CSV table of C-alpha atoms in Angstrom, one decimal:
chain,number,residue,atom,x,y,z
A,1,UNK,CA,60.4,-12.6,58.6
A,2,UNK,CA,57.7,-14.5,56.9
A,3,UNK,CA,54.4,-12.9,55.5
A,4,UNK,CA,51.4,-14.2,54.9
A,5,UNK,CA,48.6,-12.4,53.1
A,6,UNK,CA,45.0,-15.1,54.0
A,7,UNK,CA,41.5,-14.3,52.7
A,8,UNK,CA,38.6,-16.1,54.1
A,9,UNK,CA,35.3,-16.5,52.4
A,10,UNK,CA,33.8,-19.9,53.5
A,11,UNK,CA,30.4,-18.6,54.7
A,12,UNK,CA,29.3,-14.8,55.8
A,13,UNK,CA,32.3,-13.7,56.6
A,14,UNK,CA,34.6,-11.7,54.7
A,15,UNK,CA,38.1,-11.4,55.9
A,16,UNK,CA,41.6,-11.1,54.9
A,17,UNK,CA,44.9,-10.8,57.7
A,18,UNK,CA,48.9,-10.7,57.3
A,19,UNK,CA,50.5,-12.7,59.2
A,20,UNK,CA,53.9,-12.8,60.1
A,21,UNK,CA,56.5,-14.8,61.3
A,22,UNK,CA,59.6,-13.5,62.8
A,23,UNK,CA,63.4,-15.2,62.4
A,24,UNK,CA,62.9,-16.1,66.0
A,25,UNK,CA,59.9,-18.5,65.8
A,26,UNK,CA,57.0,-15.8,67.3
A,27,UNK,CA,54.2,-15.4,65.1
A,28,UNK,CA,52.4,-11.7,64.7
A,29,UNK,CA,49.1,-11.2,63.5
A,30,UNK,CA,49.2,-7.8,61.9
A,31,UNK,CA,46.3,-7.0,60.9
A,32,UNK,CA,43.0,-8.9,60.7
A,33,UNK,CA,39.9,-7.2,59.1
A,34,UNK,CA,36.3,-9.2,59.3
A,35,UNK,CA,33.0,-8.0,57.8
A,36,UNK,CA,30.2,-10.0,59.0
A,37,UNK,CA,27.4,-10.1,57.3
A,38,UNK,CA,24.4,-10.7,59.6
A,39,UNK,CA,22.1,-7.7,58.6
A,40,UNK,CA,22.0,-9.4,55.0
A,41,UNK,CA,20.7,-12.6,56.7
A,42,UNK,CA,18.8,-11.6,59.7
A,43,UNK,CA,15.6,-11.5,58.1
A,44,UNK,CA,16.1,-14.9,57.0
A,45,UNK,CA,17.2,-16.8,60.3
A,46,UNK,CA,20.1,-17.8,58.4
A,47,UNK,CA,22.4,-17.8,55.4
A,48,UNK,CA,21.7,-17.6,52.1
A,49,UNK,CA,24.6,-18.6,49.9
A,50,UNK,CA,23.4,-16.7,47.0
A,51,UNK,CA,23.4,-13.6,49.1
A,52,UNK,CA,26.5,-14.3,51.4
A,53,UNK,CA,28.2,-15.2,47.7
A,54,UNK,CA,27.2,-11.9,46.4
A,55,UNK,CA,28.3,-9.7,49.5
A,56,UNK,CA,31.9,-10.9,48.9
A,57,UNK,CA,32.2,-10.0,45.6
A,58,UNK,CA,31.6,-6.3,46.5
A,59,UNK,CA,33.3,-6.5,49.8
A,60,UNK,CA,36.5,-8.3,49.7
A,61,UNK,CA,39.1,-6.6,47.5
A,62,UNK,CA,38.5,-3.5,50.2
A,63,UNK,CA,39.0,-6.1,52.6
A,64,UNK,CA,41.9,-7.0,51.3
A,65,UNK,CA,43.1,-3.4,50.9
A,66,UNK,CA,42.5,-2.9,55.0
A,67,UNK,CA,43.9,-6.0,56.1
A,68,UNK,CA,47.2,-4.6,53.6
A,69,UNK,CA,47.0,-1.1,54.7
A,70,UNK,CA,46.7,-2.0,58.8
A,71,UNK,CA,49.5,-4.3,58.6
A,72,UNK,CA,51.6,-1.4,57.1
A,73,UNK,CA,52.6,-3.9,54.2
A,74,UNK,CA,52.2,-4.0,50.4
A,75,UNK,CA,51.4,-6.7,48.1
A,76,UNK,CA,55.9,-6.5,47.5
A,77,UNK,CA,56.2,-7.7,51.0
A,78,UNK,CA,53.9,-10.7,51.1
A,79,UNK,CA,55.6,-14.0,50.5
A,80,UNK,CA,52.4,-15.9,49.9
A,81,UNK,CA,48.8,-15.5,49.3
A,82,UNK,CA,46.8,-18.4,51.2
A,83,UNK,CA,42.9,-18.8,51.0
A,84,UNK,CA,40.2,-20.9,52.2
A,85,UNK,CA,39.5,-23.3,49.5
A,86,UNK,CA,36.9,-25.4,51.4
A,87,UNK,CA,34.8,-26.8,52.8
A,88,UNK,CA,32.0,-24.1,52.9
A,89,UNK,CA,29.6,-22.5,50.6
A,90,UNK,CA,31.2,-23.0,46.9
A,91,UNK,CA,29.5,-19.5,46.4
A,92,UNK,CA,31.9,-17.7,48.8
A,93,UNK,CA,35.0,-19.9,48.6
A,94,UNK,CA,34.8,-19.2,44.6
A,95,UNK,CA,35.1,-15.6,45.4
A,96,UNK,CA,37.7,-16.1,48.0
A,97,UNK,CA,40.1,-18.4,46.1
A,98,UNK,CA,39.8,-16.4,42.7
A,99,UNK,CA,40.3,-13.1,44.3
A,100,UNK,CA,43.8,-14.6,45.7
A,101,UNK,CA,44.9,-16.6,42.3
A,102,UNK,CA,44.2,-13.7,41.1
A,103,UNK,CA,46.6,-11.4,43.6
A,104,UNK,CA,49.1,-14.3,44.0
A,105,UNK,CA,49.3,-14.4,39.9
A,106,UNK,CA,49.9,-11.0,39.6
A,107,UNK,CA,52.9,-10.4,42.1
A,108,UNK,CA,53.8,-13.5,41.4
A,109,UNK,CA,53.8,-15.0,44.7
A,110,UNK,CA,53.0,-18.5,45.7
A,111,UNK,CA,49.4,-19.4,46.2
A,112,UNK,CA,48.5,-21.6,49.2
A,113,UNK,CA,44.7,-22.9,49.1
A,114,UNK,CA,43.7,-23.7,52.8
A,115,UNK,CA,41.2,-26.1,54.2
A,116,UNK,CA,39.4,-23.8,56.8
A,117,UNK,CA,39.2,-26.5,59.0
A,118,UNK,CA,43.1,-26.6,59.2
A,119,UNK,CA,43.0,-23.0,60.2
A,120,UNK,CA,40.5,-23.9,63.1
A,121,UNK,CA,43.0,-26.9,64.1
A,122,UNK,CA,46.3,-25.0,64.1
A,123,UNK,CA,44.8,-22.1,65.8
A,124,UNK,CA,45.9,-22.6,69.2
A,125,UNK,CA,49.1,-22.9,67.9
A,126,UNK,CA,49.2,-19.1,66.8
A,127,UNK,CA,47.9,-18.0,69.7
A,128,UNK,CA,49.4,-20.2,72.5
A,129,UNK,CA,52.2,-22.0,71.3
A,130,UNK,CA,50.4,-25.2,71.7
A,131,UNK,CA,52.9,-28.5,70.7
A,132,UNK,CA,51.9,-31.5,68.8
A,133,UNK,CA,49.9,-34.2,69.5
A,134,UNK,CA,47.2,-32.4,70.9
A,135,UNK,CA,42.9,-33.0,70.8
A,136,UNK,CA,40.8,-30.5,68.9
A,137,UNK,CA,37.3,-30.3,69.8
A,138,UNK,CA,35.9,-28.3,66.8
A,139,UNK,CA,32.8,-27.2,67.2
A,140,UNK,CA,30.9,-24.8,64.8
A,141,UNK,CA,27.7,-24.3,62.7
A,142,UNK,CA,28.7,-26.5,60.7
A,143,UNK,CA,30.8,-28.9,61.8
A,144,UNK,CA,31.2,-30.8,65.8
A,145,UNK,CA,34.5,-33.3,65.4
A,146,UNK,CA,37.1,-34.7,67.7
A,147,UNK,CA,40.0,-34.7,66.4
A,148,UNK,CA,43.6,-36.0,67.0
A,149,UNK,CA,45.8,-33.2,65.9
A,150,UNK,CA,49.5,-35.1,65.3
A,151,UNK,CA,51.3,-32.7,62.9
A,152,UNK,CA,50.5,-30.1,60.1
A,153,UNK,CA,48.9,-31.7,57.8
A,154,UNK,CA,48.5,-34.9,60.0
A,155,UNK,CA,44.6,-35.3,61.0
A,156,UNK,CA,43.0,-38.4,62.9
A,157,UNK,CA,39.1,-38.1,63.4
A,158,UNK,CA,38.1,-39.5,66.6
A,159,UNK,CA,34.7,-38.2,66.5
A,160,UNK,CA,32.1,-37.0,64.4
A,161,UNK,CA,28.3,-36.0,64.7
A,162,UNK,CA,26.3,-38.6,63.1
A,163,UNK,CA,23.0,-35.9,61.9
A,164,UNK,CA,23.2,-32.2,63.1
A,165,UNK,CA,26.3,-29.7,64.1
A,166,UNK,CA,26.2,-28.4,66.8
A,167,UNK,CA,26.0,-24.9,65.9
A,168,UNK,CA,23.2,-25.6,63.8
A,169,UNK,CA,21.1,-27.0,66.5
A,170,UNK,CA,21.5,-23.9,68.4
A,171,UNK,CA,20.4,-21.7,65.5
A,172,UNK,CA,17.6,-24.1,64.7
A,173,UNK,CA,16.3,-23.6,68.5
A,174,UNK,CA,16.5,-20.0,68.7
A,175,UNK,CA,14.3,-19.9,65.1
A,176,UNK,CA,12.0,-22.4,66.7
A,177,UNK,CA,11.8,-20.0,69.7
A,178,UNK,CA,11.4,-16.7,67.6
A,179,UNK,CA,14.9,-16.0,68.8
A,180,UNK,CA,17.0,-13.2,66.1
A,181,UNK,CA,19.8,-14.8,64.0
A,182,UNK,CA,22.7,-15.7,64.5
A,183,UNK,CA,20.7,-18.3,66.9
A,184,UNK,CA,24.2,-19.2,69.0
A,185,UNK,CA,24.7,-16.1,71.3
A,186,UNK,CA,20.9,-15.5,71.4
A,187,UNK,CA,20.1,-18.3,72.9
A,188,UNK,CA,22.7,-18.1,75.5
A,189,UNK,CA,22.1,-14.5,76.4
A,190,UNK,CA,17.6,-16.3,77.0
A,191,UNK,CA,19.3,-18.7,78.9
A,192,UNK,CA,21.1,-16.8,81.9
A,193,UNK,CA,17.4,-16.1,82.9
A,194,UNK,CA,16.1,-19.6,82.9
A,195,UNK,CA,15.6,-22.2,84.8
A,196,UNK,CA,18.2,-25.1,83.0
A,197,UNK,CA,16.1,-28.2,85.2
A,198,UNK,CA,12.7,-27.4,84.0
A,199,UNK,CA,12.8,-29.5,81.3
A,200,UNK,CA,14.4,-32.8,81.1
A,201,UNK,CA,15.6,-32.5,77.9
A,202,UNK,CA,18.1,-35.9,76.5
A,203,UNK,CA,21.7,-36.2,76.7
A,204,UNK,CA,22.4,-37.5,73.1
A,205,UNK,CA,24.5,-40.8,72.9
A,206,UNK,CA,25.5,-40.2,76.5
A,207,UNK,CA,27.2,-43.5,77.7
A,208,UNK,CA,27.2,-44.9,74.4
A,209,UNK,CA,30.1,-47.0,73.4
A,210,UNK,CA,29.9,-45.3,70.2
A,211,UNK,CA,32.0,-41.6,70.7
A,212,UNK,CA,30.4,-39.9,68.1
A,213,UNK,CA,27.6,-37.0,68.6
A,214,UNK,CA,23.9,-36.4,67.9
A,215,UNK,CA,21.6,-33.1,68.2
A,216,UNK,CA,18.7,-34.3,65.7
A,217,UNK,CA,16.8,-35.8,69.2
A,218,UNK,CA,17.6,-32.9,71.3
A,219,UNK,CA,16.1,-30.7,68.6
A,220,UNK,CA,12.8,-32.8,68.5
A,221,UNK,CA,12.3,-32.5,72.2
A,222,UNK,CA,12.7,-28.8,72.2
A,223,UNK,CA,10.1,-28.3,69.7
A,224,UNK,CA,7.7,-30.5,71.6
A,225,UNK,CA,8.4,-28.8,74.5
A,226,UNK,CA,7.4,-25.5,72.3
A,227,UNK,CA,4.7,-26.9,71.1
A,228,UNK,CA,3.4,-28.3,74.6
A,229,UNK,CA,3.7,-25.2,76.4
A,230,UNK,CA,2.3,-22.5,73.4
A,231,UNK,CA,1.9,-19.6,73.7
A,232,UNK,CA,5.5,-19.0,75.0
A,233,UNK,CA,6.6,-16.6,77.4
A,234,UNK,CA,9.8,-15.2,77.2
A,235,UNK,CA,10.3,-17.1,80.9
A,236,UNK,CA,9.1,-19.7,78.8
A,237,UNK,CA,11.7,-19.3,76.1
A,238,UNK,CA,14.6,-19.1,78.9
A,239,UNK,CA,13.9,-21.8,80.8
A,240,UNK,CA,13.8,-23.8,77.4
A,241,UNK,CA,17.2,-22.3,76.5
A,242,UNK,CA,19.0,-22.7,79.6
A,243,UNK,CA,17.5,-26.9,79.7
A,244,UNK,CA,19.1,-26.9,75.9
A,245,UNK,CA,22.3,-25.3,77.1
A,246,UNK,CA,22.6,-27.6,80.0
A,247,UNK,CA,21.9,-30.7,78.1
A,248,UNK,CA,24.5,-29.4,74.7
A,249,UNK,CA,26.7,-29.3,77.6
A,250,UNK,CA,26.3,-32.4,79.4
A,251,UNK,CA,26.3,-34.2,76.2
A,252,UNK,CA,29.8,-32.3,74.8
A,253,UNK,CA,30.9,-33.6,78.8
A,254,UNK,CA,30.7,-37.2,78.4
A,255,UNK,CA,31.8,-37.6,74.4
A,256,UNK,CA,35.0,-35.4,75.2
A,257,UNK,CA,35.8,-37.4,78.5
A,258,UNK,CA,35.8,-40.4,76.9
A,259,UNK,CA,38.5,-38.3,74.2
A,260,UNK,CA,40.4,-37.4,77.1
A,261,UNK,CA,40.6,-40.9,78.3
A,262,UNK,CA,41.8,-42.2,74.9
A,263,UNK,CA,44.0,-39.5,74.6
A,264,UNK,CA,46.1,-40.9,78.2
A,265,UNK,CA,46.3,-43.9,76.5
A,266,UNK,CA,47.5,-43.4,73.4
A,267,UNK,CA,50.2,-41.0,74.5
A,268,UNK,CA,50.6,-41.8,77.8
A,269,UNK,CA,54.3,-39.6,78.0
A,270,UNK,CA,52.6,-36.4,77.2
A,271,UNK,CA,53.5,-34.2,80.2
A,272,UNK,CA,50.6,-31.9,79.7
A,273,UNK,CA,48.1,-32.8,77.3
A,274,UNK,CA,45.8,-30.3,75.7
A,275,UNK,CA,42.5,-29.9,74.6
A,276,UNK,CA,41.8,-27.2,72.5
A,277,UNK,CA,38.3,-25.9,71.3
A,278,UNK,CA,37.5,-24.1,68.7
A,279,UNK,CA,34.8,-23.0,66.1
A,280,UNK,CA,32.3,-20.7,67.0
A,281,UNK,CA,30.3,-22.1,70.0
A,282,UNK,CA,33.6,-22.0,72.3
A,283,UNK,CA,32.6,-19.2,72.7
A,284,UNK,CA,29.4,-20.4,75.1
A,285,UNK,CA,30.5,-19.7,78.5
A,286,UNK,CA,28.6,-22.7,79.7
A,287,UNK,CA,30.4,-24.9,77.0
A,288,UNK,CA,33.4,-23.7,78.1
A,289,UNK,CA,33.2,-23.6,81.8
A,290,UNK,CA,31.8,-27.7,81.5
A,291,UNK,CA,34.5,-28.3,79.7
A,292,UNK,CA,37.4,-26.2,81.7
A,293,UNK,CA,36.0,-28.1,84.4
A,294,UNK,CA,36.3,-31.5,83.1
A,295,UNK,CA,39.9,-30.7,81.9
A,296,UNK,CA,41.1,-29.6,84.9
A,297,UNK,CA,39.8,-33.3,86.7
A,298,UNK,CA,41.5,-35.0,84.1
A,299,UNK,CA,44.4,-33.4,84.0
A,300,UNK,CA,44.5,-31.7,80.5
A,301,UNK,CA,45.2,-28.0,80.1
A,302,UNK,CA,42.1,-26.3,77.8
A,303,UNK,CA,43.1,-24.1,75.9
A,304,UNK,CA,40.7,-21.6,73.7
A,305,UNK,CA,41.8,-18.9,71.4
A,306,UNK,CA,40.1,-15.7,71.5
A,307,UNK,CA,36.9,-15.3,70.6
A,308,UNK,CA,37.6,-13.2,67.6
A,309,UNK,CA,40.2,-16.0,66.4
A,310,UNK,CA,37.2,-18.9,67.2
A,311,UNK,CA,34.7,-17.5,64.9
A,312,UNK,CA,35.9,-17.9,61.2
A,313,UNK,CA,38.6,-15.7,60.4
A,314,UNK,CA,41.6,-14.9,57.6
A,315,UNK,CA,43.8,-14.9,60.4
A,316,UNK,CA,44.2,-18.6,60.9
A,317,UNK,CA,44.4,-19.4,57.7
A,318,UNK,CA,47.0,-16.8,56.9
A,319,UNK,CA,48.6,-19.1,60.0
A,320,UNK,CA,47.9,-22.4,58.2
A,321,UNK,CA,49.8,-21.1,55.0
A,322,UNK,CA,52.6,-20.2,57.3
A,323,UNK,CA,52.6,-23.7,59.2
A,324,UNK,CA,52.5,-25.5,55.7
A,325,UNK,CA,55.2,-23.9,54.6
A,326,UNK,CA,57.7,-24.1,57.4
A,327,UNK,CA,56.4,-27.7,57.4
A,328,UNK,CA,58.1,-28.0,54.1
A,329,UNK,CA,54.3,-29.3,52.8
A,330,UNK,CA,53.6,-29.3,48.8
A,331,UNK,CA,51.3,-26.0,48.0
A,332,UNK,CA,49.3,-28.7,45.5
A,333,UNK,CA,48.5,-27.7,42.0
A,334,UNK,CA,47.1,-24.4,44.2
A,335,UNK,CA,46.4,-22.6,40.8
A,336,UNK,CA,44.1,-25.4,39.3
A,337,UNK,CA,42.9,-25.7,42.5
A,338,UNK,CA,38.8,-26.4,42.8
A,339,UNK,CA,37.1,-25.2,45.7
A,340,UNK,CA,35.6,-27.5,47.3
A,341,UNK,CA,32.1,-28.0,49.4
A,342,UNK,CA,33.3,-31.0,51.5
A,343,UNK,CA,36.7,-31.2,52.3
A,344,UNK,CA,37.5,-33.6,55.0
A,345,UNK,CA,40.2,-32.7,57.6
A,346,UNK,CA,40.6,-36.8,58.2
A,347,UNK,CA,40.7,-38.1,54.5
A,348,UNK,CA,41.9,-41.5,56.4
A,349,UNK,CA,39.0,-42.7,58.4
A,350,UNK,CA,36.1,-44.1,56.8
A,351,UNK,CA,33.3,-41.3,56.5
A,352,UNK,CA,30.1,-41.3,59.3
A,353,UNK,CA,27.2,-41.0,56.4
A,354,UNK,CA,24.7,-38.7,57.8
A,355,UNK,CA,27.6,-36.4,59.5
A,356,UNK,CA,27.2,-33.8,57.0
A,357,UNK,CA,29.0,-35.9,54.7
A,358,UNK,CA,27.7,-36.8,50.6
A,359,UNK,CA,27.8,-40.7,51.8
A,360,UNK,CA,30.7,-43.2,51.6
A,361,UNK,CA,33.0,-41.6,48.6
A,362,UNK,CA,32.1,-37.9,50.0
């Protein structure tokens, strides 16, 4: 039995999980405690890093204490410590990776620093066994990739978004709508009320040979729309979230098919291919019933962890610390570790300036 003691801090969550993983190969999560923090941004629209920053300082070592106490371990039978380390709000991942140099230092156990989007990609492993190669559709708030998952630790980028995430344009529409933060499930829950072919918002990049994403446009066109029908109704405000829904979704459609279709060709013995989709806006039930439905023509199983193991968590990166260690992996100089804002998951492919990353030598 291996366990795993993982501490997320990368944004306004605070979490911390053990994890463990029995002789027989079956993981166990055994505890995982998350304190979000939406009340301290809500009057904001958003996060604040100095805010979310501060909340973990006071929040996570009784975190940590939970996650300890409802796994029905102590510190004595934890065989590592792993924490996010990036990429995220340097604020929060300070707090996160000192609090756990600071526990793996003193019970001298080894210290694992994670890069939280590892934890998203390895997710579905923990959860549903999934077997390498697989794609990873990683959609957050900040972050909406294709991915080639070969191996722990072994990362292709096959897509990126060349302006906007994808979770970020749906919290920049609800706040353009007067919608309540967090902007993802708000506009969702307008949308079931609206009419999604009122307006005929874009399909970004849709048909381009190019298979990376775009949201700045779609943005654009939903504040003119805004602007063009003012004052808004909430009918109004639904039928303007249920055309943004449908259009995210057609959009998400067309660059994953094309995935799908590289995916059959590239491995074209893989008896059951997966896609897997993670990050927070799996959770859309439009988002995922589009893309259940394109799996299912194409012949890919889809594959989503549960909700509470989408949204960031210390769970999967507890899980990451576990899969880099039974991968035999170096922990890195994980004590003179520096967390770190950007952090590529794909530090082989040539970065997409304007996807979020600090141009070419991000």
């Amino acid at each position: 039995m291996v366990r795993v003691l993982g501490i997320e801090t990368s944004c306004d969550e605070t979490a911390a999980s053990v994890v463990a993983l029995a002789g027989d190969g079956a993981p166990q999560i055994l505890s995982n405690v998350v304190l979000s923090q939406i009340e301290e941004h809500a009057a904001f629209g958003g996060v604040v890093p100095e805010i979310a920053a501060r909340a973990h300082v006071e929040a996570l070592d009784g975190i940590v204490e939970a996650a300890l106490a409802d796994s029905g371990t102590s510190l004595a039978d934890i065989d590592a410590v792993a924490a996010t380390a990036g990429p995220g709000l340097v604020g929060g991942l300070i707090v996160g990776l000192m609090t756990a140099k600071a526990i793996a230092a003193a019970s001298g156990k080894p210290l694992l620093a994670v890069n939280h989007l590892e934890g998203h990609a390895l997710t579905a492993r923990l959860t549903g066994g999934v077997a390498f190669p697989y794609l990873l559709l990683l959609v957050s708030g900040g972050h909406t990739q294709i991915l080639l998952v070969r191996g722990v630790g072994d990362y292709r980028r096959w897509a990126t978004t060349i302006d906007d995430a994808l979770g970020e344009a749906f919290d920049k529409t609800a706040k353009m709508l007067g919608l309540p933060y967090p902007g993802g499930p708000n506009v969702e829950k307008a949308a079931a009320s609206g009419d999604a072919a009122r307006f005929p918002f874009p399909r970004p990049m849709k048909g381009s040979a190019q298979p990376d994403f775009s949201f700045s446009g779609l943005k654009t066109a939903v504040r003119q729309a805004a602007e063009a029908v003012a004052p808004l109704t909430d009918q109004d405000v639904a039928d303007i979230c249920a055309s943004f829904q449908a259009a995210v979704a057609d959009a998400l459609a067309d660059r994953v098919r094309r995935a799908l279709e590289r995916f059959r060709t590239e491995f074209p013995d893989a008896a059951e291919p997966v896609l897997v989709v993670a990050g927070g806006v799996a959770a859309n039930r439009a988002v995922k019933a589009t893309l259940e439905g394109l799996c299912r023509q194409a012949g890919f199983r889809f594959v989503a962890p549960p909700l509470k193991l989408c949204t960031d968590n210390a769970a999967m990166i507890a899980w990451a610390g576990i899969e880099r260690l039974r991968a035999g992996l170096p922990h890195q100089d994980a004590f003179g570790f520096v967390p770190r804002s950007r952090w590529p998951l794909d530090q082989v492919s040539a970065p997409v300036v304007g996807s979020g990353r600090r141009g070419a030598k991000a």
